[in-house]
Coordinates of C-alpha atoms and ligand atoms in Angstrom, one line a residue:
X20 CA 55.0 -35.7 31.5
X21 CA 54.3 -37.1 28.1
X22 CA 57.6 -37.4 26.2
X23 CA 57.5 -38.2 22.5
X24 CA 60.4 -38.8 20.0
X25 CA 60.4 -37.1 16.7
X26 CA 62.6 -37.1 13.6
X27 CA 62.8 -33.3 13.4
X28 CA 61.6 -30.3 15.3
X29 CA 61.5 -27.0 13.6
X30 CA 61.9 -23.9 15.8
X31 CA 60.4 -20.8 14.1
X32 CA 57.7 -20.2 11.5
X33 CA 59.2 -17.8 8.9
X34 CA 59.9 -18.6 5.3
X35 CA 62.9 -20.8 6.4
X36 CA 60.9 -22.8 9.0
X37 CA 57.9 -23.4 6.7
X38 CA 60.1 -24.4 3.7
X39 CA 62.0 -26.8 5.9
X40 CA 58.6 -28.2 7.1
X41 CA 57.3 -28.7 3.5
X42 CA 60.5 -30.6 2.6
X43 CA 60.7 -32.6 5.8
X44 CA 57.0 -33.5 5.7
X45 CA 57.2 -34.7 2.1
X46 CA 60.3 -36.8 3.1
X47 CA 58.1 -38.6 5.7
X48 CA 59.8 -37.0 8.7
X49 CA 56.5 -36.0 10.3
X50 CA 58.0 -32.6 11.4
X51 CA 56.8 -30.7 14.4
X52 CA 57.0 -26.9 14.3
X53 CA 57.0 -24.4 17.1
X54 CA 55.9 -21.0 15.7
X55 CA 57.2 -18.8 18.4
X56 CA 55.7 -15.5 19.4
X57 CA 55.4 -14.3 15.8
X58 CA 53.7 -17.0 13.8
X59 CA 54.7 -16.4 10.1
X60 CA 57.8 -14.5 11.1
X61 CA 58.9 -11.0 9.9
X62 CA 56.9 -11.0 6.7
X63 CA 53.7 -10.8 8.7
X64 CA 54.7 -7.2 9.6
X65 CA 54.8 -6.0 6.0
X66 CA 52.2 -5.3 3.3
X67 CA 53.4 -5.9 -0.3
X68 CA 56.0 -8.5 -1.1
X69 CA 57.0 -8.0 -4.8
X70 CA 60.2 -9.9 -5.0
X71 CA 59.3 -13.5 -4.1
X72 CA 59.2 -15.6 -7.3
X73 CA 55.8 -17.0 -8.2
X74 CA 53.6 -14.1 -7.4
X75 CA 53.6 -11.9 -10.6
X76 CA 51.1 -9.4 -9.0
X77 CA 52.9 -9.4 -5.6
X78 CA 51.3 -10.6 -2.5
X79 CA 50.9 -9.3 1.1
X80 CA 53.4 -10.8 3.7
X81 CA 50.6 -12.3 5.8
X82 CA 48.9 -13.9 2.8
X83 CA 52.2 -15.4 1.6
X84 CA 52.9 -16.9 5.1
X85 CA 49.4 -18.3 5.2
X86 CA 50.0 -20.0 1.8
X87 CA 53.3 -21.5 3.2
X88 CA 51.5 -22.7 6.4
X89 CA 48.8 -24.4 4.3
X90 CA 51.4 -26.1 2.1
X91 CA 53.3 -27.3 5.2
X92 CA 50.1 -28.6 6.8
X93 CA 49.0 -30.3 3.6
X94 CA 51.9 -32.8 4.0
X95 CA 51.3 -33.4 7.7
X96 CA 53.4 -30.8 9.6
X97 CA 52.1 -30.5 13.1
X98 CA 52.2 -26.9 14.2
X99 CA 52.3 -25.7 17.8
X100 CA 51.6 -22.1 18.6
X101 CA 54.1 -21.9 21.4
X102 CA 57.8 -20.9 21.8
X103 CA 60.7 -23.0 22.9
X104 CA 62.1 -22.2 26.3
X105 CA 64.9 -24.8 26.6
X106 CA 67.1 -26.8 24.3
X107 CA 69.5 -29.5 25.4
X108 CA 71.5 -30.5 22.4
X109 CA 73.4 -33.8 22.0
X110 CA 77.1 -33.7 21.4
X111 CA 77.5 -37.1 19.7
X112 CA 75.9 -38.3 16.4
X113 CA 73.0 -40.7 17.0
X114 CA 72.0 -39.2 20.4
X115 CA 68.6 -37.5 21.0
X116 CA 68.1 -33.8 21.6
X117 CA 65.6 -32.5 24.2
X118 CA 63.3 -29.6 23.7
X119 CA 60.9 -27.9 26.1
X120 CA 58.1 -25.6 24.9
X121 CA 56.4 -22.7 26.7
X122 CA 53.5 -24.9 27.9
X123 CA 56.0 -27.3 29.4
X124 CA 55.7 -29.9 26.6
X125 CA 58.9 -31.9 26.3
X126 CA 60.0 -33.5 23.0
X127 CA 62.9 -35.7 22.2
X128 CA 64.1 -35.4 18.6
X129 CA 66.7 -36.9 16.3
X130 CA 67.3 -33.5 14.7
X131 CA 66.6 -29.8 15.2
X132 CA 66.1 -27.2 12.5
X133 CA 66.7 -23.7 14.0
X134 CA 64.9 -20.9 12.0
X135 CA 64.4 -18.3 14.7
X136 CA 65.2 -15.4 12.4
X137 CA 66.6 -12.0 13.3
X138 CA 65.0 -8.7 14.4
X139 CA 65.9 -5.4 12.9
X140 CA 67.0 -2.8 15.5
X141 CA 65.0 0.4 15.7
X142 CA 65.8 3.7 17.4
X143 CA 62.8 3.5 19.8
X144 CA 60.9 6.5 18.5
X145 CA 57.1 6.4 18.7
X146 CA 57.0 7.6 15.1
X147 CA 58.8 4.5 13.9
X148 CA 55.9 2.4 15.0
X149 CA 53.3 4.9 13.8
X150 CA 54.7 4.9 10.2
X151 CA 55.9 1.3 10.1
X152 CA 55.3 0.2 6.5
X153 CA 54.1 3.7 5.6
X154 CA 57.5 5.3 5.1
X155 CA 59.6 3.5 7.7
X156 CA 61.6 0.5 6.7
X157 CA 64.6 -1.5 7.8
X158 CA 65.3 -3.2 4.4
X159 CA 66.3 -1.2 1.3
X160 CA 66.3 -4.4 -0.9
X161 CA 62.7 -5.2 0.2
X162 CA 61.2 -1.7 0.1
X163 CA 63.5 0.6 -1.9
X164 CA 61.5 0.1 -5.0
X165 CA 58.5 1.7 -3.4
X166 CA 60.5 4.9 -3.2
X167 CA 61.7 5.0 -6.8
X168 CA 62.1 8.6 -8.0
X169 CA 61.6 10.0 -4.5
X170 CA 63.9 11.4 -1.7
X171 CA 64.7 9.2 1.3
X172 CA 66.8 9.2 4.4
X173 CA 69.0 6.4 5.8
X174 CA 69.9 6.3 9.5
X175 CA 73.2 4.7 10.6
X176 CA 76.9 4.9 10.0
X177 CA 78.0 1.3 9.6
X178 CA 78.4 -1.0 6.7
X179 CA 74.7 -1.7 6.6
X180 CA 73.8 1.9 6.4
X181 CA 76.4 2.6 3.7
X182 CA 75.1 -0.3 1.7
X183 CA 71.5 0.7 2.0
X184 CA 72.4 4.3 1.0
X185 CA 74.3 3.3 -2.1
X186 CA 71.5 0.8 -3.1
X187 CA 68.8 3.4 -2.6
X188 CA 70.8 6.1 -4.5
X189 CA 70.3 4.1 -7.7
X190 CA 66.5 4.3 -7.3
X191 CA 65.9 7.5 -5.4
X192 CA 66.4 11.1 -6.3
X193 CA 68.2 12.0 -3.1
X194 CA 69.5 10.0 -0.2
X195 CA 70.3 11.7 3.1
X196 CA 72.6 9.6 5.3
X197 CA 72.1 10.6 9.0
X198 CA 75.2 9.7 11.0
X199 CA 75.3 10.3 14.7
X200 CA 79.1 10.6 15.0
X201 CA 81.6 12.6 13.1
X202 CA 82.6 9.7 10.9
X203 CA 81.3 6.6 9.2
X204 CA 82.1 3.3 10.9
X205 CA 81.7 1.5 7.5
X206 CA 84.7 0.0 5.8
X207 CA 86.9 2.2 3.7
X208 CA 85.6 0.8 0.5
X209 CA 82.0 1.4 1.5
X210 CA 82.8 4.9 2.7
X211 CA 84.4 5.7 -0.7
X212 CA 81.3 4.4 -2.5
X213 CA 79.1 6.7 -0.3
X214 CA 81.3 9.8 -0.8
X215 CA 81.6 9.2 -4.6
X216 CA 77.8 8.9 -5.1
X217 CA 76.6 12.3 -6.1
X218 CA 73.0 12.0 -4.8
X219 CA 74.0 10.9 -1.3
X220 CA 74.4 13.7 1.2
X221 CA 76.1 12.6 4.5
X222 CA 74.9 14.6 7.5
X223 CA 77.4 13.9 10.3
X224 CA 76.3 14.6 13.9
X225 CA 72.7 14.4 12.9
X226 CA 70.0 12.2 14.5
X227 CA 66.4 11.5 13.6
X228 CA 64.0 12.8 16.2
X229 CA 60.6 12.4 14.6
X230 CA 58.5 12.0 11.5
X231 CA 55.6 13.8 10.0
X232 CA 53.0 13.2 7.3
X233 CA 49.4 12.5 6.6
X234 CA 49.2 8.7 6.9
X235 CA 52.6 8.3 5.2
X236 CA 55.9 9.9 5.9
X237 CA 56.4 13.3 4.2
X238 CA 59.1 14.8 6.5
X239 CA 61.8 13.7 8.8
X240 CA 62.7 15.9 11.8
X241 CA 66.4 15.9 12.6
X242 CA 68.7 17.5 15.1
X243 CA 72.4 18.4 15.0
X244 CA 73.6 16.8 18.2
X245 CA 76.5 19.3 18.5
X246 CA 74.6 22.5 18.0
X247 CA 71.2 21.2 19.1
X248 CA 69.8 22.9 15.9
X249 CA 66.7 21.3 14.6
X250 CA 65.7 21.0 11.0
X251 CA 63.6 18.9 8.6
X252 CA 64.1 16.9 5.5
X253 CA 61.4 16.5 2.8
X254 CA 61.6 12.7 2.4
X255 CA 59.1 10.0 1.5
X256 CA 60.9 7.2 3.3
X257 CA 63.2 6.6 6.2
X258 CA 65.4 3.5 6.3
X259 CA 66.7 2.5 9.7
X260 CA 70.0 0.8 9.2
X261 CA 71.5 0.4 12.6
X262 CA 71.8 -3.4 12.5
X263 CA 69.9 -6.6 13.3
X264 CA 69.8 -8.9 16.3
X265 CA 69.7 -12.6 15.6
X266 CA 67.3 -14.5 17.8
X267 CA 69.9 -16.8 19.3
X268 CA 69.6 -16.3 23.1
X269 CA 68.5 -19.9 23.5
X270 CA 71.6 -21.2 22.0
X271 CA 74.2 -19.0 23.7
X272 CA 77.2 -21.0 25.0
X273 CA 75.9 -24.1 23.2
X274 CA 76.3 -23.4 19.5
X275 CA 79.0 -21.6 17.6
X276 CA 78.1 -18.0 16.8
X277 CA 79.9 -15.0 15.3
X278 CA 80.7 -11.9 17.3
X279 CA 77.2 -10.5 16.7
X280 CA 75.4 -13.7 17.6
X281 CA 74.6 -15.2 14.2
X282 CA 74.8 -19.0 14.1
X283 CA 77.7 -20.4 12.2
X284 CA 77.1 -23.2 9.7
X285 CA 79.7 -25.4 8.1
X286 CA 80.7 -24.8 4.4
X287 CA 77.9 -25.0 2.0
X288 CA 75.6 -26.9 4.5
X289 CA 73.2 -25.8 7.3
X290 CA 75.1 -28.0 9.8
X291 CA 76.0 -26.2 13.1
X292 CA 78.9 -27.3 15.3
X293 CA 76.6 -29.9 17.0
X294 CA 75.5 -33.1 15.2
X295 CA 71.8 -33.2 14.1
X296 CA 71.4 -29.4 14.7
X297 CA 70.8 -27.4 11.6
X298 CA 70.3 -23.6 11.1
X299 CA 68.4 -21.9 8.3
X300 CA 67.3 -18.4 7.4
X301 CA 68.2 -15.0 8.9
X302 CA 69.4 -16.6 12.1
X303 CA 72.5 -17.7 10.2
X304 CA 72.6 -15.0 7.5
X305 CA 73.7 -11.5 8.2
X306 CA 74.3 -10.8 4.5
X307 CA 71.3 -11.4 2.3
X308 CA 68.3 -11.4 4.8
X309 CA 65.6 -12.1 2.2
X310 CA 62.6 -14.4 2.2
X311 CA 63.8 -16.3 -0.8
X312 CA 67.3 -17.0 0.7
X313 CA 65.6 -18.0 4.0
X314 CA 63.4 -20.4 2.1
X315 CA 66.4 -21.7 0.2
X316 CA 68.3 -22.5 3.3
X317 CA 65.2 -24.0 4.9
X318 CA 65.1 -26.5 2.0
X319 CA 68.8 -27.2 2.6
X320 CA 68.3 -27.7 6.3
X321 CA 65.5 -30.3 5.8
X322 CA 67.6 -32.2 3.3
X323 CA 70.6 -32.1 5.7
X324 CA 68.4 -33.3 8.6
X325 CA 66.9 -36.1 6.5
X326 CA 70.3 -37.4 5.5
X327 CA 71.6 -37.1 9.1
X328 CA 68.6 -39.1 10.5
X329 CA 68.9 -41.7 7.8
X330 CA 72.6 -42.2 8.6
X331 CA 72.6 -42.2 12.4
X332 CA 69.2 -43.7 13.4
Ligands
FAD6 P1 61.7 -14.9 10.5 O1 60.8 -14.5 9.4 O2 62.4 -13.8 11.2 O3 60.9 -15.8 11.5 C1 61.5 -16.2 12.7 C2 60.5 -17.1 13.4 O4 61.2 -17.7 14.6 C3 59.3 -16.4 13.9 O5 58.2 -17.2 13.5 C4 59.4 -16.4 15.4 O6 58.2 -16.4 16.1 C5 60.2 -17.7 15.6 N1 61.0 -17.8 16.9 C6 61.9 -16.9 17.4 N2 62.3 -17.4 18.7 C7 61.6 -18.5 18.9 C8 61.5 -19.5 19.9 N3 62.2 -19.3 21.1 N4 60.7 -20.6 19.8 C9 60.0 -20.7 18.7 N5 60.0 -19.9 17.6 C10 60.8 -18.8 17.7 N6 62.2 -10.1 2.4 C11 61.9 -10.3 1.1 O7 62.5 -11.2 0.5 N7 61.0 -9.4 0.5 C12 60.4 -8.4 1.1 O8 59.6 -7.7 0.5 C13 60.7 -8.3 2.5 N8 60.0 -7.3 3.2 C14 60.3 -7.2 4.5 C15 59.6 -6.2 5.3 C16 59.8 -6.1 6.6 C17 59.0 -5.0 7.4 C18 60.7 -6.9 7.3 C19 60.9 -6.8 8.8 C20 61.4 -7.9 6.6 C21 61.2 -8.0 5.2 N9 61.9 -9.0 4.5 C22 61.6 -9.1 3.1 C23 62.9 -9.8 5.1 C24 62.2 -11.2 5.4 O9 61.1 -11.0 6.1 C25 63.2 -12.1 6.2 O10 64.4 -12.2 5.4 C26 62.6 -13.5 6.4 O11 61.4 -13.4 7.0 C27 63.5 -14.3 7.2 O12 62.9 -15.5 7.4 P2 63.3 -16.5 8.6 O13 62.4 -17.7 8.4 O14 64.7 -16.7 8.7 O15 62.9 -15.8 10.0

């Protein structure tokens, strides 16, 4: 097997990974990136991105990610369209890490930048896929604006759902919050905000069972899970807010994570609990989850990795 030693390997090709690649490449670290199964990351699944600075007319997600890829390649990033299957991380500063990719390629590296992102959870309804980007969203901050002046529904009963509902209530005429149980799981403060917002209607014991509309969502079909009574809501958008799953299976038992699996970084850095291993983007952020914040921490991770390599090798 051909084993090479690199300054840094970037795992993941979303905004965090590409920004880390641009910075690391310009710092002469000759970064190697593994794209994973979704080259370009989550933004390749959306149409308009209107909130990333620098694009006054907006840009589609796939186009933006293509721009980032070109910029990273311009400075010499080597991109492999494979995913990582195994990571052995050093425990002492100055030791090499070992990474194996899906084709069996093995790389030793002085530092690792983890930017494997997170995946929004969905209910598993066929209509969620059918209307993805055409009325179904998992991000109110990203897509709420498209529903300005229109009625929407939010699915979920936790803090995320409560936050999405109150955010959307400022833009939308009416927000229906569909809660499976008889109460909200959200914190007391968030619950109060929901109940004190006049244009949020909380529908306890209600579940989404289907969507209807000509190309875009026009109606949500719901069911009362106590009485089994079915009804419909006239809404233009449905926001699924039942949580996210960070892509951290590879690092389980190796890196410090919070109770929901997000990687933990130290203070204002991207440093994980192991030396030379840095984390950027949604994989370590269960709060902001935006392209710009992912890009920002990608920049930080490259700078942290560069300083680490300069100090210990
Ligand atoms: P991701 O974009 O999640 O990328 C993760 C990468 O890791 C992928 O390339 C994946 O293939 C790779 N990966 C995973 N496992 C492995 C592995 N084992 N080996 C190698 N690679 C691996 N944000 C905005 O700011 N504005 C918007 O308008 C907006 N709209 C959105 C619309 C939708 C439909 C969605 C889903 C999200 C949207 N977001 C938006 C959120 C934004 O996409 C994310 O915050 C951002 O993509 C996070 O970037 P990331 O680099 O951390 O990870």
